Amino acid sequence: MFKRILVANRGEIAVRIIRTCMEMNIETVAIYSTADKECLHVKLASDSVCVGSYKAADSYLNIDAIICAALVKGCDAIHPGYGFLSENSEFVRKCNEYGIAFIGPTAEAMDALGNKATARRIMKDAGVPTVPGYDGPIDSAGKLEKIARRIGYPLLVKASAGGGGRGMRRVNGPAELESLFGEAKAEAKACFGNDEMYVEKLIENPKHIEFQILADEFGNVIHLGERDCSIQRKNQKLIEESPCMFIKDDLRKAMGKAAVLAAKAAGYTSAGTVEFVLDNKGHYYFIEMNTRIQVEHAVTEMVTGVDLIKEQIRIAFHEPLRLRQKDIKLSGHAIECRINAENPAAGFMPGNGKIGFLNIPGGAGVRVDTLLYNGYETSPFYDSMMAKIIVHAPTRLEAIRRMRRALLELVTEGIVTNGDFDYLLLHHPDFIKGKYNVGFIEAHAEEILSWDKAAARLKSDE
Ligand code: ADP
């Protein structure tokens, strides 16, 4: 097995990876920026190296400094976590060049799937259902109009290099087509340095359903069921759960098969996620594949009992998967709430502060992955996600009740979070009944924000 892994990340995911390494008796090397010297991941790792200034470009994105740190510290592998360099194929190639194992997919698979238009083409050719659309080059207004007419409105114009909802616009009719296309294209150029675009039919009020897959270097690919990530704000996920309450065994089998097919078509290895939108008639369509461990991976771990980081490490060490599809059973229900330093009442604006007093929820069926400790000061330079609370219970309703209880226990004095907002949301009758889709928060935020905790309790399932 690997002797020493460098964790090229910060925050809760760095802590998460270090924990599994400790359980596997693998030493870890943390990297940190000058702003993060006191951070939890630095304290928990076997060793640590400062790789640059507070600016991510100087530190967590500094390929040369990170490779150098790995070589100096004698690391035989690097885990990139999510974000930062996790989907950077140049980094993967550099690791290969220096004989350091990259814990993730190959640079080739990453490149193919990183371009969403290319990924669409691969999936279409392999027979994976994709959203009706057009992914060839669009080089004139006339051509764009013709494509739009064929697909029909409303539609989405999307950037091939897009992410986090950027470079994407909903177009309701021909009058706004050209201007919104231009807007999205300019945004894509500014954010990603690439303004290649494609067009997709807009699936009205879908659910966002993604399948976790694991693939080894010997052609074995399995899926670990789905996550429902429909509760989003600003196109970013806030609450995730597994399984999805609407997916029955037959649909799970069909979508799982499509996810496995997608991974095979891309020659994928490691842990990955195949994302679909699911309409209210049970039709599902591939939208993209994520080539990294995801924030929400823990809900899958809770219902399957599989440590996904451990599997990633074994796969990178060229081991065959020990699990077969028949070994994967979804047991009970898991929900995750992301706790961000942000204010829901101010349009989810991120804020900063210093933890005066911290209480982390605990008790039966509660897992908390966090970077917080007493005295932690948020950094405006990095992501606003502070913690993930994940609960597991026999049924969905019990999981909801357990999550409410955990959220009541959470105290982050000095930092405003969305914790109370989540607590209120978990009492909304439509959420409890499953009457929600990706537009839920936008439709209900104002109503939810008008409740207090006692009023919320009266609206709940009891
Ligand atoms: P990004 O990589 O920017 O997150 P995605 O392609 O994953 O972009 O889309 C983000 C979100 O937008 C999805 O979770 C889904 O809610 C919505 N979405 C994407 N494609 C479609 C579509 N064709 N129809 C309806 N909603 C979509």
Coordinates of C-alpha atoms and ligand atoms in Angstrom, one line a residue:
M1 CA 0.0 0.0 0.0
F2 CA 1.0 3.7 -0.3
K3 CA 3.3 4.8 2.5
R4 CA 2.6 8.5 2.5
I5 CA -0.1 10.5 0.8
L6 CA 0.0 14.3 0.3
V7 CA -3.5 15.8 0.6
A8 CA -3.6 18.6 -1.8
N9 CA -6.6 20.4 -0.3
R10 CA -7.8 22.2 2.9
G11 CA -11.0 22.3 5.0
E12 CA -13.3 19.5 5.8
I13 CA -12.3 17.3 2.8
A14 CA -8.7 17.4 3.8
V15 CA -9.6 16.3 7.3
R16 CA -11.9 13.6 5.8
I17 CA -9.2 12.1 3.7
I18 CA -6.6 12.2 6.5
R19 CA -9.0 10.2 8.7
T20 CA -9.3 7.4 6.2
C21 CA -5.5 7.4 5.7
M22 CA -5.1 7.1 9.5
E23 CA -7.4 4.1 9.5
M24 CA -5.3 2.5 6.7
N25 CA -2.0 3.2 8.5
I26 CA -0.9 5.5 5.7
E27 CA 1.0 8.6 6.7
T28 CA -0.3 12.0 5.5
V29 CA 1.3 15.3 4.5
A30 CA -1.0 18.3 4.7
I31 CA -0.3 21.4 2.7
Y32 CA -1.4 24.9 3.8
S33 CA -1.3 28.5 2.8
T34 CA 0.0 31.2 5.1
A35 CA -3.6 31.9 6.2
D36 CA -4.2 28.3 7.2
K37 CA -1.3 27.5 9.6
E38 CA -3.6 26.8 12.5
C39 CA -6.1 24.7 10.6
L40 CA -7.4 21.3 11.6
H41 CA -6.0 19.5 8.6
V42 CA -2.5 20.7 9.4
K43 CA -2.8 19.5 13.0
L44 CA -4.2 16.1 12.1
A45 CA -1.7 15.2 9.4
S46 CA 1.5 13.3 10.2
D47 CA 3.4 16.2 8.6
S48 CA 2.8 19.5 6.9
V49 CA 4.3 22.0 4.4
C50 CA 3.4 25.6 3.7
V51 CA 3.1 25.9 -0.1
G52 CA 2.4 29.6 -0.5
S53 CA 0.5 32.7 0.4
Y54 CA -3.2 33.0 1.2
K55 CA -4.1 33.4 -2.4
A56 CA -5.2 30.0 -3.8
A57 CA -3.3 30.6 -7.0
D58 CA -0.1 30.8 -4.9
S59 CA -0.8 27.8 -2.7
Y60 CA -3.6 25.3 -3.2
L61 CA -3.4 25.8 -7.0
N62 CA 0.3 26.0 -7.2
I63 CA 1.2 22.8 -9.0
D64 CA 5.0 23.2 -8.9
A65 CA 5.0 23.9 -5.1
I66 CA 2.7 21.0 -4.4
I67 CA 4.7 18.5 -6.5
C68 CA 7.9 19.8 -4.9
A69 CA 6.4 19.3 -1.4
A70 CA 5.4 15.7 -2.3
L71 CA 8.9 14.9 -3.5
V72 CA 10.7 16.6 -0.6
K73 CA 8.4 14.7 1.9
G74 CA 8.7 11.4 0.1
C75 CA 5.1 11.0 -0.7
D76 CA 4.1 8.2 -3.2
A77 CA 0.6 9.5 -3.9
I78 CA -1.5 12.7 -3.9
H79 CA -5.2 12.9 -3.1
P80 CA -6.7 16.2 -4.6
G81 CA -10.0 16.2 -2.7
Y82 CA -12.6 18.3 -4.6
G83 CA -12.3 21.8 -6.0
F84 CA -8.8 23.3 -6.4
L85 CA -6.7 20.9 -8.6
S86 CA -9.0 17.9 -8.5
E87 CA -10.1 18.3 -12.1
N88 CA -6.9 19.7 -13.5
S89 CA -5.5 17.2 -16.0
E90 CA -2.2 19.2 -16.2
F91 CA -1.7 18.4 -12.5
V92 CA -2.4 14.7 -13.1
R93 CA 0.2 14.7 -15.9
K94 CA 2.7 16.4 -13.7
C95 CA 2.1 13.7 -11.0
N96 CA 2.7 11.0 -13.5
E97 CA 5.8 12.7 -14.8
Y98 CA 7.3 12.6 -11.3
G99 CA 6.2 9.1 -10.4
I100 CA 3.6 10.1 -7.9
A101 CA 0.3 8.3 -8.0
F102 CA -2.7 10.6 -8.6
I103 CA -5.7 9.4 -6.6
G104 CA -8.4 9.9 -9.2
P105 CA -9.0 9.2 -12.9
T106 CA -6.6 9.4 -15.8
A107 CA -5.8 12.8 -17.4
E108 CA -7.4 11.5 -20.6
A109 CA -10.8 10.6 -18.9
M110 CA -10.7 13.9 -17.1
D111 CA -10.2 15.9 -20.3
A112 CA -12.9 14.0 -22.2
L113 CA -15.5 14.5 -19.4
G114 CA -14.4 18.0 -18.4
N115 CA -15.7 19.3 -21.6
K116 CA -19.4 18.9 -21.3
A117 CA -20.2 18.9 -25.0
T118 CA -17.6 16.2 -25.6
A119 CA -19.0 14.2 -22.6
R120 CA -22.5 14.5 -24.1
R121 CA -21.3 13.1 -27.4
I122 CA -19.5 10.2 -25.7
M123 CA -22.7 9.3 -23.8
K124 CA -25.0 9.7 -26.8
D125 CA -22.7 7.3 -28.8
A126 CA -22.7 4.8 -26.0
G127 CA -26.5 4.8 -25.7
V128 CA -26.8 6.8 -22.4
P129 CA -30.0 9.0 -22.6
T130 CA -28.9 12.6 -22.9
V131 CA -31.1 15.8 -23.0
P132 CA -32.2 16.6 -26.5
G133 CA -29.9 19.3 -27.8
Y134 CA -27.0 20.3 -30.0
D135 CA -23.4 19.9 -29.2
G136 CA -21.6 20.8 -32.5
P137 CA -20.0 24.2 -33.0
I138 CA -22.4 27.1 -33.2
D139 CA -20.8 29.8 -35.4
S140 CA -23.6 32.0 -36.5
A141 CA -26.8 33.6 -35.3
G142 CA -28.7 31.9 -38.1
K143 CA -27.4 28.5 -37.1
L144 CA -28.3 29.2 -33.4
E145 CA -31.8 30.1 -34.4
K146 CA -32.3 27.0 -36.5
I147 CA -31.0 24.8 -33.7
A148 CA -33.3 26.5 -31.1
R149 CA -36.3 26.1 -33.4
R150 CA -35.6 22.4 -33.8
I151 CA -35.1 21.8 -30.0
G152 CA -38.0 24.0 -28.9
Y153 CA -38.4 26.5 -26.0
P154 CA -37.7 26.9 -23.2
L155 CA -34.1 25.8 -23.6
L156 CA -30.7 26.2 -21.9
V157 CA -27.6 27.6 -23.5
K158 CA -24.6 26.1 -21.7
A159 CA -20.8 26.5 -21.7
S160 CA -18.8 23.3 -22.5
A161 CA -16.3 24.3 -19.8
G162 CA -19.0 25.4 -17.4
G163 CA -19.4 24.7 -13.7
G164 CA -21.2 26.0 -10.7
G165 CA -24.1 27.2 -12.9
R166 CA -21.9 29.7 -14.6
G167 CA -22.0 30.2 -18.4
M168 CA -25.6 28.9 -18.4
R169 CA -28.8 30.7 -19.3
R170 CA -32.5 29.8 -19.6
V171 CA -34.0 31.0 -22.8
N172 CA -37.8 31.3 -22.9
G173 CA -38.3 32.4 -26.5
P174 CA -36.7 33.5 -29.8
A175 CA -36.7 37.2 -28.8
E176 CA -34.1 36.7 -26.1
L177 CA -32.1 33.9 -27.7
E178 CA -29.3 35.9 -29.2
S179 CA -28.7 38.3 -26.3
L180 CA -28.7 35.5 -23.6
F181 CA -26.5 33.3 -25.7
G182 CA -24.0 36.2 -26.0
E183 CA -24.2 36.8 -22.3
A184 CA -23.5 33.2 -21.3
K185 CA -20.7 33.0 -23.9
A186 CA -19.0 36.1 -22.5
E187 CA -19.4 34.8 -18.9
A188 CA -17.9 31.5 -20.0
K189 CA -14.9 33.3 -21.6
A190 CA -14.4 35.3 -18.4
C191 CA -14.7 32.4 -16.0
F192 CA -13.2 29.5 -17.8
G193 CA -11.2 31.1 -20.7
N194 CA -13.2 29.0 -23.1
D195 CA -16.4 30.2 -24.8
E196 CA -17.4 27.0 -26.6
M197 CA -21.2 26.6 -26.1
Y198 CA -23.9 24.0 -26.6
V199 CA -27.7 24.0 -26.4
E200 CA -30.0 21.7 -24.4
K201 CA -33.8 21.4 -24.0
L202 CA -34.8 22.7 -20.6
I203 CA -36.4 19.9 -18.6
E204 CA -39.1 21.7 -16.6
N205 CA -38.8 21.4 -12.8
P206 CA -36.6 18.3 -12.8
K207 CA -35.1 16.5 -9.9
H208 CA -31.3 16.4 -9.8
I209 CA -30.3 12.8 -9.4
E210 CA -26.8 11.6 -9.4
F211 CA -25.3 8.1 -9.2
Q212 CA -22.1 7.3 -7.4
I213 CA -19.8 4.9 -9.3
L214 CA -16.6 3.1 -8.6
A215 CA -14.4 1.8 -11.4
D216 CA -11.1 0.0 -11.2
E217 CA -8.3 -0.5 -13.8
F218 CA -9.5 -4.0 -14.6
G219 CA -12.8 -3.0 -16.2
N220 CA -15.0 -3.6 -13.1
V221 CA -17.5 -0.8 -12.6
I222 CA -20.3 -0.7 -10.0
H223 CA -22.8 1.9 -8.9
L224 CA -23.6 2.7 -5.3
G225 CA -27.1 4.0 -5.8
E226 CA -28.3 7.6 -6.2
R227 CA -28.3 10.9 -4.4
D228 CA -31.1 13.4 -4.7
C229 CA -29.6 16.8 -4.8
S230 CA -32.6 18.9 -5.8
I231 CA -32.5 21.3 -2.9
Q232 CA -30.3 23.9 -4.4
R233 CA -29.8 27.6 -4.1
K234 CA -28.2 29.6 -6.9
N235 CA -27.6 26.3 -8.8
Q236 CA -25.6 25.0 -5.8
K237 CA -26.6 22.1 -3.7
L238 CA -27.6 22.7 -0.1
I239 CA -29.3 19.5 1.1
E240 CA -28.7 16.0 -0.3
E241 CA -30.1 12.6 0.4
S242 CA -29.9 9.0 -0.4
P243 CA -31.9 7.1 -1.6
C244 CA -34.3 9.3 -3.6
M245 CA -37.8 8.7 -2.2
F246 CA -39.3 8.5 -5.7
I247 CA -36.9 6.0 -7.3
K248 CA -38.2 2.5 -7.1
D249 CA -36.0 -0.6 -7.7
D250 CA -36.7 -0.8 -11.5
L251 CA -35.8 2.8 -12.2
R252 CA -32.7 2.5 -9.9
K253 CA -31.6 -0.5 -11.9
A254 CA -32.1 1.3 -15.2
M255 CA -30.4 4.5 -14.1
G256 CA -27.6 2.6 -12.3
K257 CA -27.0 0.6 -15.5
A258 CA -26.8 3.9 -17.5
A259 CA -24.3 5.3 -15.0
V260 CA -22.1 2.2 -15.3
L261 CA -22.3 2.4 -19.1
A262 CA -21.4 6.1 -18.9
A263 CA -18.3 5.3 -16.8
K264 CA -17.2 2.5 -19.1
A265 CA -17.8 4.7 -22.2
A266 CA -15.4 7.3 -20.8
G267 CA -12.8 4.7 -19.8
Y268 CA -13.2 6.0 -16.3
T269 CA -11.3 4.7 -13.2
S270 CA -11.7 5.8 -9.5
A271 CA -14.8 7.2 -7.8
G272 CA -17.0 9.4 -10.0
T273 CA -20.5 10.7 -10.2
V274 CA -22.9 10.5 -13.1
E275 CA -25.4 13.4 -13.0
F276 CA -28.9 13.2 -14.4
V277 CA -32.0 15.3 -14.5
L278 CA -35.2 13.3 -13.8
D279 CA -38.5 14.7 -15.1
N280 CA -41.9 14.1 -13.4
K281 CA -42.7 11.2 -15.8
G282 CA -39.7 9.2 -14.7
H283 CA -37.6 10.1 -17.8
Y284 CA -33.9 10.6 -17.0
Y285 CA -31.2 12.4 -19.0
F286 CA -27.4 12.5 -18.5
I287 CA -26.2 16.1 -17.9
E288 CA -22.6 15.6 -16.8
M289 CA -20.0 13.4 -15.1
N290 CA -18.0 14.7 -12.2
T291 CA -14.5 13.3 -12.1
R292 CA -13.7 13.8 -8.4
I293 CA -14.9 12.8 -4.9
Q294 CA -17.9 15.0 -4.2
V295 CA -19.0 17.1 -1.2
E296 CA -22.1 14.9 -0.8
H297 CA -20.3 11.6 -1.0
A298 CA -21.0 10.9 2.7
V299 CA -24.7 10.2 2.3
T300 CA -23.7 7.3 0.0
E301 CA -21.2 6.1 2.6
M302 CA -24.0 6.1 5.2
V303 CA -26.5 4.0 3.3
T304 CA -23.9 1.6 1.7
G305 CA -21.3 1.3 4.5
V306 CA -18.6 1.8 1.9
D307 CA -15.7 4.2 2.6
L308 CA -15.3 5.8 -0.8
I309 CA -11.9 7.4 -0.1
K310 CA -10.5 4.0 0.9
E311 CA -11.8 2.6 -2.4
Q312 CA -10.2 5.5 -4.3
I313 CA -6.9 4.8 -2.6
R314 CA -7.0 1.1 -3.4
I315 CA -7.9 1.7 -7.0
A316 CA -5.0 4.1 -7.4
F317 CA -2.8 1.4 -5.9
H318 CA -3.9 -0.7 -8.9
E319 CA -6.0 -3.1 -6.8
P320 CA -9.2 -4.6 -8.3
L321 CA -12.5 -3.7 -6.7
R322 CA -13.4 -6.1 -3.9
L323 CA -17.1 -5.2 -4.1
R324 CA -19.5 -6.5 -6.7
Q325 CA -22.8 -4.9 -7.7
K326 CA -24.7 -7.6 -5.7
D327 CA -22.7 -6.5 -2.5
I328 CA -24.2 -3.0 -2.7
K329 CA -27.3 -2.7 -0.6
L330 CA -28.9 0.6 0.3
S331 CA -29.9 0.5 4.0
G332 CA -32.1 3.2 5.6
H333 CA -32.0 6.8 4.7
A334 CA -29.2 9.5 4.9
I335 CA -29.5 13.3 4.6
E336 CA -26.7 15.9 4.5
C337 CA -27.0 19.6 5.3
R338 CA -24.2 21.8 4.1
I339 CA -23.5 24.5 6.8
N340 CA -22.1 27.6 5.1
A341 CA -21.0 30.9 6.6
E342 CA -23.7 32.8 4.8
N343 CA -26.9 34.6 5.6
P344 CA -30.1 33.2 4.0
A345 CA -32.0 36.4 5.0
A346 CA -29.5 38.5 2.9
G347 CA -29.8 36.3 -0.2
F348 CA -27.4 33.7 1.1
M349 CA -24.6 36.3 1.1
P350 CA -21.4 34.9 2.5
G351 CA -20.1 36.5 5.7
N352 CA -17.1 36.2 8.0
G353 CA -16.3 35.9 11.7
K354 CA -14.5 34.0 14.4
I355 CA -15.9 31.1 16.4
G356 CA -16.3 32.1 20.1
F357 CA -18.1 29.0 21.1
L358 CA -18.6 25.9 19.1
N359 CA -20.9 22.9 19.7
I360 CA -20.8 20.1 17.2
P361 CA -23.8 17.8 17.1
G362 CA -23.4 14.2 18.0
G363 CA -25.3 11.2 19.2
A364 CA -26.7 8.2 17.4
G365 CA -26.7 8.3 13.6
V366 CA -25.0 11.7 13.3
R367 CA -21.7 12.4 11.4
V368 CA -20.2 15.8 11.2
D369 CA -17.3 16.5 8.7
T370 CA -16.0 20.0 9.5
L371 CA -13.0 22.3 9.6
L372 CA -14.3 24.2 12.6
Y373 CA -12.7 24.4 16.0
N374 CA -13.0 26.9 18.9
G375 CA -11.2 30.1 17.8
Y376 CA -11.4 29.3 14.0
E377 CA -11.6 32.5 12.0
T378 CA -13.2 32.3 8.5
S379 CA -11.1 33.3 5.6
P380 CA -12.6 35.4 2.9
F381 CA -10.2 33.7 0.5
Y382 CA -11.8 30.3 0.5
D383 CA -15.1 28.5 0.2
S384 CA -17.8 29.4 2.7
M385 CA -18.7 25.8 3.5
M386 CA -17.9 25.2 7.2
A387 CA -19.3 21.8 7.9
K388 CA -21.5 19.0 6.7
I389 CA -23.9 17.4 9.0
I390 CA -24.9 13.9 7.8
V391 CA -27.6 11.8 9.6
H392 CA -28.6 8.2 9.0
A393 CA -31.9 6.6 10.2
P394 CA -34.1 3.7 9.2
T395 CA -36.6 5.8 7.3
R396 CA -36.7 9.2 5.6
L397 CA -39.0 10.8 8.2
E398 CA -36.8 9.6 11.1
A399 CA -33.7 11.0 9.2
I400 CA -35.5 14.3 8.9
R401 CA -36.3 14.4 12.6
R402 CA -32.8 13.4 13.5
M403 CA -31.4 16.2 11.3
R404 CA -33.6 18.7 13.0
R405 CA -32.3 17.5 16.3
A406 CA -28.7 17.8 15.1
L407 CA -29.3 21.3 13.8
L408 CA -30.7 22.4 17.1
E409 CA -27.5 21.2 18.7
L410 CA -25.2 23.1 16.3
V411 CA -23.8 26.3 17.9
T412 CA -21.3 28.4 15.9
E413 CA -21.2 31.5 18.0
G414 CA -19.5 34.3 16.0
I415 CA -20.4 33.0 12.6
V416 CA -23.8 33.3 10.9
T417 CA -24.7 30.1 9.0
N418 CA -27.7 28.7 7.1
G419 CA -28.2 26.2 9.9
D420 CA -31.5 27.7 11.1
F421 CA -32.8 28.1 7.6
D422 CA -32.2 24.3 7.0
Y423 CA -34.0 23.6 10.3
L424 CA -37.0 25.5 9.1
L425 CA -36.9 24.0 5.6
L426 CA -36.9 20.5 7.1
H427 CA -40.4 21.3 8.5
H428 CA -41.9 22.4 5.2
P429 CA -44.8 20.1 4.4
D430 CA -43.9 20.0 0.7
F431 CA -40.3 18.9 1.5
I432 CA -41.6 16.3 3.9
K433 CA -44.0 14.9 1.3
G434 CA -41.4 15.1 -1.4
K435 CA -43.2 17.8 -3.4
Y436 CA -40.0 19.5 -4.4
N437 CA -37.7 20.0 -7.4
V438 CA -34.6 22.1 -8.2
G439 CA -36.7 25.3 -7.9
F440 CA -37.9 24.6 -4.3
I441 CA -35.7 27.1 -2.4
E442 CA -36.4 29.9 -4.9
A443 CA -40.1 29.3 -4.6
H444 CA -40.2 28.9 -0.8
A445 CA -37.3 30.8 0.7
E446 CA -39.4 33.9 1.6
E447 CA -42.1 31.8 3.3
I448 CA -39.5 29.7 5.2
L449 CA -37.6 32.8 6.3
S450 CA -40.8 34.3 7.8
W451 CA -41.2 31.4 10.3
D452 CA -39.6 31.1 13.7
K453 CA -38.7 27.8 15.2
A454 CA -41.9 27.3 17.2
A455 CA -44.0 28.2 14.1
A456 CA -42.0 25.7 12.0
R457 CA -42.7 22.9 14.5
L458 CA -46.5 23.5 14.1
K459 CA -46.2 23.1 10.4
S460 CA -44.3 19.8 10.5
D461 CA -45.4 16.2 10.2
E462 CA -46.5 15.6 13.8
Ligands
ADP1 P1 -22.8 23.0 -13.5 O1 -21.7 22.2 -13.9 O2 -22.6 24.5 -13.8 O3 -23.3 22.8 -12.1 P2 -24.9 21.3 -14.6 O4 -25.0 20.9 -16.0 O5 -24.5 20.3 -13.6 O6 -24.0 22.6 -14.5 O7 -26.3 21.9 -14.2 C1 -26.5 22.6 -12.9 C2 -28.0 22.4 -12.6 O8 -28.8 23.0 -13.6 C3 -28.5 21.0 -12.4 O9 -28.4 20.5 -11.1 C4 -30.0 21.1 -12.8 O10 -30.7 21.6 -11.7 C5 -30.0 22.3 -13.8 N1 -30.0 21.7 -15.2 C6 -28.9 21.4 -15.9 N2 -29.3 21.0 -17.2 C7 -30.6 21.1 -17.2 C8 -31.6 20.8 -18.2 N3 -31.3 20.4 -19.4 N4 -32.9 21.0 -17.9 C9 -33.2 21.5 -16.7 N5 -32.4 21.8 -15.7 C10 -31.1 21.6 -16.0

